[in-house]
CSV table of C-alpha atoms in Angstrom, one decimal:
chain,number,residue,atom,x,y,z
A,8,MET,CA,0.0,0.0,0.0
A,9,SER,CA,1.4,3.4,-1.0
A,10,ASP,CA,2.1,6.2,1.6
A,11,SER,CA,-0.7,8.4,0.0
A,12,GLU,CA,-3.2,5.5,0.2
A,13,GLU,CA,-2.2,4.8,3.9
A,14,GLU,CA,-2.7,8.5,4.7
A,15,ILE,CA,-6.2,8.6,3.1
A,16,TYR,CA,-7.3,5.5,5.0
A,17,SER,CA,-5.7,6.9,8.2
A,18,ILE,CA,-7.7,10.2,7.9
A,19,MET,CA,-10.8,8.4,7.0
A,20,PHE,CA,-10.9,5.9,9.9
A,21,SER,CA,-9.6,8.4,12.5
A,22,SER,CA,-12.4,10.8,11.4
A,23,LEU,CA,-15.1,8.0,11.7
A,24,LYS,CA,-14.0,7.4,15.3
A,25,HIS,CA,-14.8,11.0,16.3
A,26,PRO,CA,-18.5,11.9,16.8
A,27,ALA,CA,-18.1,15.6,15.9
A,28,ARG,CA,-16.3,14.8,12.6
A,29,ARG,CA,-18.9,12.2,11.8
A,30,LYS,CA,-21.6,14.8,12.3
A,31,ILE,CA,-19.7,17.2,10.0
A,32,LEU,CA,-19.5,14.6,7.3
A,33,ARG,CA,-23.3,13.9,7.6
A,34,MET,CA,-24.1,17.6,7.3
A,35,LEU,CA,-22.0,18.0,4.2
A,36,SER,CA,-23.5,14.8,2.6
A,37,GLU,CA,-26.8,16.7,2.5
A,38,LYS,CA,-25.4,19.9,0.8
A,39,PRO,CA,-22.4,22.2,0.9
A,40,LYS,CA,-22.3,24.5,3.9
A,41,SER,CA,-20.4,27.6,5.0
A,42,PHE,CA,-18.1,27.8,8.0
A,43,SER,CA,-20.7,29.7,10.0
A,44,GLN,CA,-23.5,27.3,9.1
A,45,ILE,CA,-21.4,24.3,10.3
A,46,LEU,CA,-20.5,26.3,13.5
A,47,GLU,CA,-24.1,27.0,14.3
A,48,GLU,CA,-25.3,23.4,13.7
A,49,LEU,CA,-22.4,21.7,15.5
A,50,GLY,CA,-22.4,24.1,18.5
A,51,VAL,CA,-18.7,24.2,19.2
A,52,SER,CA,-16.2,27.1,19.3
A,53,SER,CA,-14.7,28.3,16.1
A,54,SER,CA,-11.2,27.1,17.1
A,55,HIS,CA,-12.5,23.6,17.7
A,56,LEU,CA,-14.3,23.7,14.4
A,57,ASN,CA,-11.1,24.8,12.6
A,58,TYR,CA,-9.3,21.9,14.3
A,59,HIS,CA,-12.0,19.4,13.1
A,60,LEU,CA,-12.0,20.7,9.5
A,61,GLU,CA,-8.2,20.6,9.3
A,62,SER,CA,-8.3,17.0,10.7
A,63,LEU,CA,-10.7,15.9,8.0
A,64,GLY,CA,-8.1,16.9,5.4
A,65,GLU,CA,-8.7,15.2,2.0
A,66,LEU,CA,-12.2,14.2,2.9
A,67,LEU,CA,-13.3,17.8,2.3
A,68,SER,CA,-13.0,20.3,-0.5
A,69,LYS,CA,-14.4,23.8,-1.2
A,70,THR,CA,-17.0,25.1,-3.7
A,71,LYS,CA,-16.3,28.1,-5.9
A,72,ASP,CA,-18.2,30.3,-3.3
A,73,GLY,CA,-16.0,29.0,-0.4
A,74,LYS,CA,-18.4,26.5,1.1
A,75,TYR,CA,-17.3,23.2,2.4
A,76,GLN,CA,-18.3,20.1,0.6
A,77,LEU,CA,-17.4,16.4,0.6
A,78,SER,CA,-14.6,15.3,-1.7
A,79,THR,CA,-14.8,11.9,-3.4
A,80,PHE,CA,-13.0,10.4,-0.4
A,81,GLY,CA,-15.4,12.1,1.9
A,82,GLU,CA,-18.4,10.6,0.1
A,83,ALA,CA,-16.8,7.2,0.4
A,84,SER,CA,-16.4,7.8,4.2
A,85,VAL,CA,-20.1,8.7,4.6
A,86,GLU,CA,-20.9,5.5,2.6
A,87,THR,CA,-18.7,3.6,5.1
A,88,MET,CA,-20.6,5.2,8.0
A,89,ARG,CA,-23.9,4.1,6.5
A,90,ILE,CA,-22.7,0.6,6.0
A,91,VAL,CA,-21.7,0.3,9.6
A,92,GLU,CA,-24.8,2.0,11.0
A,93,GLU,CA,-27.3,0.1,8.8
A,94,THR,CA,-25.8,-3.4,9.6
A,95,PRO,CA,-28.5,-5.2,11.7
A,96,ILE,CA,-27.6,-6.0,15.2
A,97,GLN,CA,-28.8,-9.2,16.6
A,98,LYS,CA,-31.0,-8.6,19.6
A,99,ASN,CA,-31.6,-11.7,21.7
A,100,LYS,CA,-34.7,-10.8,23.7
A,101,GLU,CA,-36.2,-14.2,23.7
A,102,GLN,CA,-36.6,-15.7,27.1
A,103,PHE,CA,-37.2,-19.4,27.5
A,104,SER,CA,-39.5,-20.5,30.2
A,105,LEU,CA,-38.8,-24.1,30.9
A,106,LEU,CA,-41.5,-26.1,32.5
A,107,ASN,CA,-40.4,-28.9,34.7
A,108,HIS,CA,-42.4,-31.5,32.8
A,109,LYS,CA,-40.5,-30.9,29.5
A,110,PRO,CA,-38.0,-33.6,28.7
A,111,THR,CA,-34.3,-32.8,28.8
A,112,MET,CA,-34.0,-33.9,25.1
A,113,ALA,CA,-36.5,-31.2,24.1
A,114,ILE,CA,-34.4,-28.5,25.8
A,115,PHE,CA,-31.4,-29.8,24.1
A,116,LEU,CA,-33.0,-29.7,20.7
A,117,ILE,CA,-34.3,-26.1,21.3
A,118,MET,CA,-30.8,-25.0,22.2
A,119,ILE,CA,-29.4,-26.5,19.1
A,120,ILE,CA,-32.0,-24.8,16.9
A,121,VAL,CA,-31.5,-21.4,18.5
A,122,PHE,CA,-27.7,-21.7,18.4
A,123,SER,CA,-27.9,-22.7,14.7
A,124,GLY,CA,-30.1,-19.7,13.9
A,125,VAL,CA,-27.8,-17.3,15.7
A,126,LEU,CA,-24.8,-18.7,13.8
A,127,ALA,CA,-26.6,-18.5,10.5
A,128,PHE,CA,-27.6,-14.9,11.1
A,129,GLN,CA,-24.1,-13.9,12.2
A,130,TYR,CA,-22.7,-15.6,9.2
A,131,ALA,CA,-25.1,-13.7,6.9
A,132,SER,CA,-24.4,-10.4,8.6
A,133,PHE,CA,-20.6,-11.0,8.3
A,134,ASP,CA,-20.9,-12.0,4.7
A,135,GLN,CA,-22.9,-8.8,3.9
A,136,LEU,CA,-20.4,-6.6,5.7
A,137,SER,CA,-17.5,-8.4,4.0
A,138,SER,CA,-19.2,-7.8,0.6
A,139,ASP,CA,-19.8,-4.1,1.4
A,140,TYR,CA,-16.2,-3.7,2.5
A,141,SER,CA,-15.0,-5.3,-0.7
A,142,SER,CA,-17.1,-3.0,-2.7
A,143,LEU,CA,-15.9,0.0,-0.8
A,144,ASN,CA,-12.3,-1.1,-1.1
A,145,LEU,CA,-12.7,-1.6,-4.8
A,146,LYS,CA,-14.1,2.0,-5.1
A,147,TYR,CA,-11.0,3.3,-3.2
A,148,LYS,CA,-8.7,1.4,-5.5
A,149,GLN,CA,-10.5,2.9,-8.5
A,150,LEU,CA,-10.2,6.4,-7.1
A,151,LEU,CA,-6.5,5.9,-6.5
A,152,SER,CA,-6.0,4.5,-10.0
A,153,TRP,CA,-7.6,7.7,-11.4
A,154,SER,CA,-5.2,9.8,-9.3
A,155,ALA,CA,-2.3,11.1,-11.4
A,156,ASP,CA,1.0,9.8,-9.9
A,157,THR,CA,2.5,12.6,-7.8
A,158,ASP,CA,5.9,11.5,-9.2
A,159,ARG,CA,4.6,12.4,-12.7
A,160,ALA,CA,3.6,15.9,-11.4
A,161,ILE,CA,7.0,16.4,-9.8
A,162,SER,CA,8.6,15.1,-13.0
A,163,PHE,CA,7.0,17.8,-15.1
A,164,ILE,CA,8.1,20.5,-12.6
A,165,GLU,CA,11.6,19.1,-12.5
A,166,ASP,CA,12.3,17.7,-15.9
A,167,VAL,CA,10.2,19.8,-18.2
A,168,VAL,CA,10.1,23.2,-16.5
A,169,GLN,CA,13.5,22.5,-15.0
A,170,ILE,CA,12.8,24.0,-11.6
A,171,ASP,CA,15.5,22.8,-9.1
A,172,ILE,CA,13.2,21.3,-6.4
A,173,THR,CA,16.3,20.3,-4.3
A,174,ASP,CA,16.6,24.0,-3.5
A,175,TYR,CA,13.1,24.1,-2.0
A,176,GLN,CA,11.0,22.6,0.7
A,177,VAL,CA,8.2,21.0,-1.4
A,178,ALA,CA,4.8,20.4,0.1
A,179,LEU,CA,1.6,19.0,-1.5
A,180,LEU,CA,-1.0,21.5,-0.4
A,181,SER,CA,-4.0,19.7,-1.9
A,182,ASN,CA,-4.9,17.0,-4.4
A,183,ASN,CA,-8.6,17.2,-5.5
A,184,ILE,CA,-10.2,14.8,-7.8
A,185,GLU,CA,-13.5,15.6,-9.6
A,186,TYR,CA,-15.7,13.8,-12.0
A,187,ARG,CA,-16.5,16.4,-14.7
A,188,SER,CA,-19.9,15.5,-16.1
A,189,ASP,CA,-19.8,18.7,-18.2
A,190,LEU,CA,-16.8,17.3,-20.0
A,191,GLY,CA,-18.4,13.9,-20.7
A,192,GLY,CA,-17.1,12.1,-17.5
A,193,VAL,CA,-13.5,13.3,-17.6
A,194,ILE,CA,-11.7,12.6,-14.4
A,195,GLU,CA,-10.0,15.9,-13.4
A,196,GLU,CA,-7.3,16.1,-10.8
A,197,ILE,CA,-5.8,19.3,-9.5
A,198,LEU,CA,-2.6,19.3,-7.5
A,199,ARG,CA,-1.3,22.3,-5.6
A,200,TYR,CA,2.3,22.4,-4.5
A,201,SER,CA,4.2,24.9,-2.3
A,202,LEU,CA,7.9,25.5,-3.0
A,203,SER,CA,9.6,27.6,-0.4
A,204,ASN,CA,12.9,28.6,1.0
A,205,SER,CA,14.4,31.6,2.7
A,206,GLU,CA,14.0,33.8,-0.4
A,207,ASP,CA,11.2,32.3,-2.5
A,208,ASN,CA,7.5,31.6,-1.8
A,209,ILE,CA,6.0,29.9,-4.9
A,210,GLU,CA,2.8,28.0,-5.6
A,211,VAL,CA,2.6,25.5,-8.5
A,212,VAL,CA,-0.8,24.2,-9.7
A,213,LEU,CA,-1.0,21.2,-12.1
A,214,ARG,CA,-4.3,20.0,-13.7
A,215,PHE,CA,-4.6,16.5,-15.1
A,216,ARG,CA,-7.5,15.3,-17.2
A,217,ASN,CA,-7.8,11.6,-17.7
A,218,GLN,CA,-4.3,11.3,-16.3
A,219,GLU,CA,-2.9,13.6,-19.0
A,220,LEU,CA,-1.4,17.0,-18.2
A,221,SER,CA,-3.9,19.7,-19.0
A,222,ARG,CA,-2.5,22.8,-17.3
A,223,TYR,CA,0.6,24.0,-15.4
A,224,GLN,CA,0.6,27.3,-13.7
A,225,ILE,CA,3.1,29.0,-11.4
A,226,ASN,CA,2.3,31.8,-8.9
A,227,MET,CA,5.3,33.7,-7.5
A,228,PHE,CA,4.3,35.3,-4.3
A,229,GLU,CA,7.9,36.1,-3.4
A,230,GLY,CA,11.2,35.8,-5.3
A,231,SER,CA,11.6,33.8,-8.5
A,232,PRO,CA,12.2,30.1,-9.4
A,233,THR,CA,15.6,28.6,-9.1
A,234,TYR,CA,16.3,26.5,-12.2
A,235,SER,CA,18.5,23.4,-12.5
A,236,LYS,CA,19.8,24.6,-15.8
A,237,PRO,CA,20.3,28.1,-17.3
A,238,GLN,CA,17.2,29.4,-19.1
A,239,PRO,CA,17.7,31.0,-22.5
A,240,PHE,CA,16.9,34.7,-22.7
A,241,ASN,CA,15.6,34.3,-26.3
A,242,LEU,CA,12.1,33.1,-25.8
A,243,VAL,CA,12.0,31.3,-29.1
A,244,VAL,CA,14.9,29.2,-28.0
A,245,ALA,CA,13.3,28.7,-24.6
A,246,ALA,CA,10.0,27.6,-26.1
A,247,LYS,CA,11.8,25.2,-28.5
A,248,GLY,CA,13.6,23.6,-25.5
A,249,LEU,CA,10.5,23.4,-23.5
A,250,LEU,CA,8.6,21.8,-26.3
A,251,GLU,CA,11.3,19.2,-26.8
A,252,ARG,CA,11.3,18.3,-23.1
A,253,TYR,CA,7.5,18.1,-23.1
A,254,ARG,CA,7.6,15.7,-26.1
A,255,ILE,CA,10.0,13.4,-24.1
A,256,TYR,CA,7.7,13.7,-21.1
A,257,LYS,CA,4.4,13.1,-23.0
A,258,ASP,CA,5.5,11.2,-26.1
A,259,SER,CA,2.6,12.4,-28.4
A,260,SER,CA,2.9,12.7,-32.1
A,261,TYR,CA,1.3,16.1,-32.4
A,262,LEU,CA,4.2,17.6,-30.4
A,263,GLY,CA,6.6,16.7,-33.2
A,264,GLN,CA,4.5,18.7,-35.7
A,265,MET,CA,4.5,21.6,-33.3
A,266,ILE,CA,8.3,21.4,-33.1
A,267,ASP,CA,8.6,21.5,-36.9
A,268,LEU,CA,6.3,24.6,-37.0
A,269,LEU,CA,8.3,26.5,-34.3
A,270,ALA,CA,11.5,25.7,-36.2
A,271,LEU,CA,10.3,28.2,-38.9
A,272,VAL,CA,10.6,31.0,-36.3
A,273,ASP,CA,13.8,32.8,-35.4
A,274,GLU,CA,12.7,35.6,-33.1
A,275,VAL,CA,9.6,36.8,-31.2
A,276,SER,CA,7.1,38.8,-33.2
A,277,ASN,CA,3.4,38.9,-33.7
A,278,ILE,CA,3.0,36.3,-36.5
A,279,GLU,CA,0.8,33.5,-37.7
A,280,ILE,CA,2.1,30.4,-39.5
A,281,ILE,CA,-0.1,27.7,-41.0
A,282,GLU,CA,1.0,24.2,-42.1
A,283,ASP,CA,-1.5,21.5,-42.9
A,284,ASN,CA,-4.1,21.7,-40.1
A,285,MET,CA,-2.0,23.4,-37.5
A,286,LYS,CA,-1.6,27.1,-36.9
A,287,LEU,CA,1.1,28.8,-34.8
A,288,LYS,CA,0.3,32.2,-33.4
A,289,ILE,CA,2.9,34.2,-31.5
A,290,SER,CA,1.6,37.2,-29.6
A,291,ALA,CA,4.1,39.5,-27.9
A,292,SER,CA,3.7,42.5,-25.7
A,293,GLN,CA,6.0,44.4,-23.4
A,294,GLU,CA,5.7,41.8,-20.5
A,295,THR,CA,3.9,38.8,-21.9
A,296,THR,CA,4.6,36.5,-24.8
A,297,GLU,CA,2.4,33.6,-25.9
A,298,PHE,CA,3.2,30.7,-28.2
A,299,PHE,CA,-0.2,29.2,-29.3
A,300,TRP,CA,-0.5,26.1,-31.5
A,301,LEU,CA,-4.1,25.3,-32.5
A,302,TYR,CA,-6.0,23.1,-34.9
A,303,THR,CA,-7.5,24.7,-38.0
A,304,LEU,CA,-9.7,23.2,-40.7
A,305,ASP,CA,-11.3,24.9,-43.7
A,306,GLY,CA,-10.6,28.4,-42.3
A,307,VAL,CA,-12.2,27.6,-38.9
A,308,ASP,CA,-9.8,27.8,-35.9
A,309,PHE,CA,-10.8,25.2,-33.2
A,310,SER,CA,-9.0,27.0,-30.4
A,311,PRO,CA,-9.8,24.7,-27.5
A,312,LYS,CA,-7.8,22.0,-29.4
A,313,SER,CA,-4.5,23.7,-28.8
A,314,LEU,CA,-1.3,24.0,-26.8
A,315,SER,CA,-0.2,27.3,-25.2
A,316,PHE,CA,3.0,28.5,-23.6
A,317,ILE,CA,2.7,31.8,-21.8
A,318,TYR,CA,5.8,33.7,-20.6
A,319,GLU,CA,5.8,36.7,-18.3
A,320,ASP,CA,9.0,38.7,-17.9
A,321,HIS,CA,10.9,36.0,-19.7
A,322,ALA,CA,9.8,33.3,-17.2
A,323,LEU,CA,7.4,30.5,-18.0
A,324,LYS,CA,4.0,31.3,-16.4
A,325,GLN,CA,1.6,28.8,-17.8
A,326,VAL,CA,1.3,25.7,-20.0
A,327,THR,CA,-2.2,24.7,-21.3
A,328,ASP,CA,-2.8,21.5,-23.4
A,329,GLY,CA,-6.2,20.7,-24.7
A,330,TRP,CA,-5.1,19.2,-28.0
A,331,TYR,CA,-5.5,15.6,-26.9
A,332,LEU,CA,-9.0,16.2,-25.4
A,333,PHE,CA,-11.0,17.6,-28.3
A,334,GLU,CA,-11.8,16.9,-31.9
A,335,SER,CA,-13.2,19.2,-34.6
A,336,GLY,CA,-16.8,18.9,-35.6
A,337,THR,CA,-18.6,20.8,-38.4
A,338,THR,CA,-16.7,23.6,-40.1
A,339,GLU,CA,-20.0,25.2,-41.4
A,340,VAL,CA,-20.3,28.8,-40.2
A,341,ASN,CA,-23.5,30.3,-41.4
A,342,VAL,CA,-23.6,33.2,-38.9
A,343,SER,CA,-21.3,36.2,-39.4
A,344,ARG,CA,-20.0,38.4,-36.6
A,345,GLU,CA,-22.6,41.1,-37.4
A,346,GLU,CA,-25.4,38.6,-37.5
A,347,ALA,CA,-24.3,37.1,-34.1
A,348,ILE,CA,-24.5,40.6,-32.6
A,349,ILE,CA,-28.1,41.1,-33.9
A,350,LEU,CA,-29.2,37.6,-32.7
A,351,ALA,CA,-27.6,38.3,-29.3
A,352,LYS,CA,-29.4,41.6,-28.9
A,353,ALA,CA,-32.7,40.0,-29.8
A,354,ALA,CA,-32.2,37.3,-27.2
A,355,ALA,CA,-31.3,39.9,-24.6
A,356,GLN,CA,-34.6,41.7,-25.1
A,357,ASP,CA,-36.5,38.6,-23.6
A,358,PHE,CA,-33.9,38.0,-20.9
A,359,SER,CA,-34.3,38.7,-17.2
A,360,TRP,CA,-32.8,37.7,-13.9
A,361,THR,CA,-33.9,37.5,-10.3
A,362,TYR,CA,-32.3,39.4,-7.4
A,363,GLU,CA,-33.6,39.3,-3.9
A,364,GLY,CA,-36.9,37.9,-5.1
A,365,GLU,CA,-37.4,40.7,-7.7
A,366,ILE,CA,-37.3,40.1,-11.4
A,367,VAL,CA,-35.0,42.5,-13.3
A,368,SER,CA,-35.9,43.0,-17.0
A,369,ASN,CA,-36.0,46.7,-17.7
A,370,PHE,CA,-32.4,47.1,-18.6
A,371,VAL,CA,-30.8,49.1,-21.5
A,372,VAL,CA,-28.3,47.5,-23.8
A,373,LEU,CA,-25.6,49.8,-25.3
A,374,ASP,CA,-24.7,49.7,-29.0
A,375,ASP,CA,-21.1,50.2,-28.0
A,376,PRO,CA,-18.9,48.6,-26.7
A,377,ILE,CA,-19.6,45.0,-27.7
A,378,ASP,CA,-17.2,42.1,-27.2
A,379,VAL,CA,-17.4,39.3,-29.8
A,380,GLU,CA,-15.3,36.1,-29.7
A,381,PHE,CA,-15.4,33.1,-32.1
A,382,HIS,CA,-14.6,30.1,-29.9
A,383,PRO,CA,-15.8,26.6,-31.0
A,384,HIS,CA,-17.5,24.8,-28.2
A,385,PRO,CA,-18.8,21.3,-27.4
A,386,ARG,CA,-22.5,20.8,-28.1
A,387,GLU,CA,-24.0,17.3,-27.8
A,388,ASP,CA,-20.7,15.5,-27.5
A,389,PHE,CA,-18.2,17.0,-25.0
A,390,ASP,CA,-15.2,16.3,-27.1
A,391,ILE,CA,-16.5,17.5,-30.5
A,392,LEU,CA,-16.1,21.2,-31.1
A,393,VAL,CA,-18.8,23.2,-33.0
A,394,PRO,CA,-18.5,26.8,-34.3
A,395,TYR,CA,-19.7,29.1,-31.5
A,396,TRP,CA,-20.0,32.9,-31.1
A,397,TYR,CA,-19.7,34.5,-27.6
A,398,VAL,CA,-21.2,38.0,-27.5
A,399,VAL,CA,-20.9,40.3,-24.5
A,400,LEU,CA,-23.4,43.2,-24.4
A,401,TYR,CA,-22.7,46.1,-22.1
A,402,LEU,CA,-25.5,47.8,-20.1
A,403,ASP,CA,-26.0,51.5,-19.5
A,404,ARG,CA,-25.4,51.2,-15.8
A,405,VAL,CA,-25.0,48.7,-13.0
A,406,TYR,CA,-28.3,46.9,-12.2
A,407,PRO,CA,-29.5,45.0,-9.1
A,408,GLY,CA,-27.2,42.1,-8.4
A,409,GLU,CA,-24.1,44.1,-9.6
A,410,VAL,CA,-25.0,43.2,-13.2
A,411,ASP,CA,-23.5,45.4,-15.9
A,412,ARG,CA,-23.3,43.0,-18.9
A,413,ILE,CA,-25.2,40.3,-20.6
A,414,ALA,CA,-23.3,37.4,-22.2
A,415,VAL,CA,-24.9,35.4,-25.0
A,416,GLY,CA,-23.5,32.2,-26.6
A,417,LEU,CA,-24.9,31.0,-30.0
A,418,TRP,CA,-24.0,28.3,-32.5
A,419,GLY,CA,-22.2,29.5,-35.6
A,420,ASP,CA,-23.8,26.9,-37.9
A,421,ASN,CA,-27.5,27.4,-37.1
A,422,GLY,CA,-27.7,30.7,-35.1
A,423,GLU,CA,-29.5,29.0,-32.2
A,424,ILE,CA,-29.0,30.5,-28.7
A,425,ALA,CA,-26.9,28.1,-26.6
A,426,ASP,CA,-26.8,30.1,-23.4
A,427,ILE,CA,-27.4,33.6,-22.0
A,428,THR,CA,-26.3,34.8,-18.6
A,429,ALA,CA,-26.1,38.0,-16.5
A,430,VAL,CA,-22.5,39.1,-15.8
A,431,THR,CA,-21.5,40.9,-12.7
A,432,VAL,CA,-19.0,43.7,-12.2
């Protein structure tokens, strides 16, 4: 059993032994709750609650609005609690009144029957509990198999980005696994690492989807990374080296084509190069430079199927890889940019939202500014990209709920409205 698996089981079973933590898990199995809501229901001091929440560790995660919720491991813990609590307990309340005139043999036979019944019931209960445990253990093994190996995450930091981790105290801050139903059942794992020493305080976030690297991001709170090898000042040379190391790490054929395309570039400038169905766009500003490879077909850029390197102040800031996750769908674009704006404005006329029980609908849409982005998007199949317009309409003022914009998404092939939302300040 690996150290990470032992730690998860240790947290799980130590939590199940504590009544307050069991109560917290039961609360969150119903719905996510804020710190204050848990505090009110549990009836303990805030310091005690903080202690319990920290002790629950990987069994909890947080929603986007900061509420506590069960992680996948937390849900498995609650399932374990239910298995234990719902296992029937044999209650022997029968009393035998033996009359003096009953033969000794009858007493003996009754004892045999009762004893046999007890044994049969205990065997059935044990067999059911054993079956439930096996099912739960299988679920844990499946979850652990989904988890991207932390060695692979460290390998990317050390071998691809070339950060010298021997110079840092490295700590895994969190490792959250989520089943992304909106992406067709993709298993998404996000690992957060802290790299610190006397001079630097750095956070590294890696996202894996179906055990493939999807994003790397570095946040430098203090100092700057220490590298194991000198990093080229010329960003084209730096990007070429990074791409070569990434190909060794990932071993995917599309990276070879990207290397060939980047070989046509000598210096950083705002350019676009197309070869077959791949486009390389380099965007450079005073502080930020992006190398962006994307799939293109019949004049349609399928931007989510792409690889991106972003440098800030000549240091690698972010790597995003969605090439392996998506495929191109139809290239039919029957809605122009101008038509998309007209359709979006028409949809906004019938749109409303609710704030504090009141419906807000009497808003005014400005003719200018308007943000329009062509960004292919999944429709029925999560991995098939379809032409899609995203139009942001600005309002004349801030309306109830801090709303100052309306965002409209519509399909580029048929003009149908895909979604419309109120956007806050």
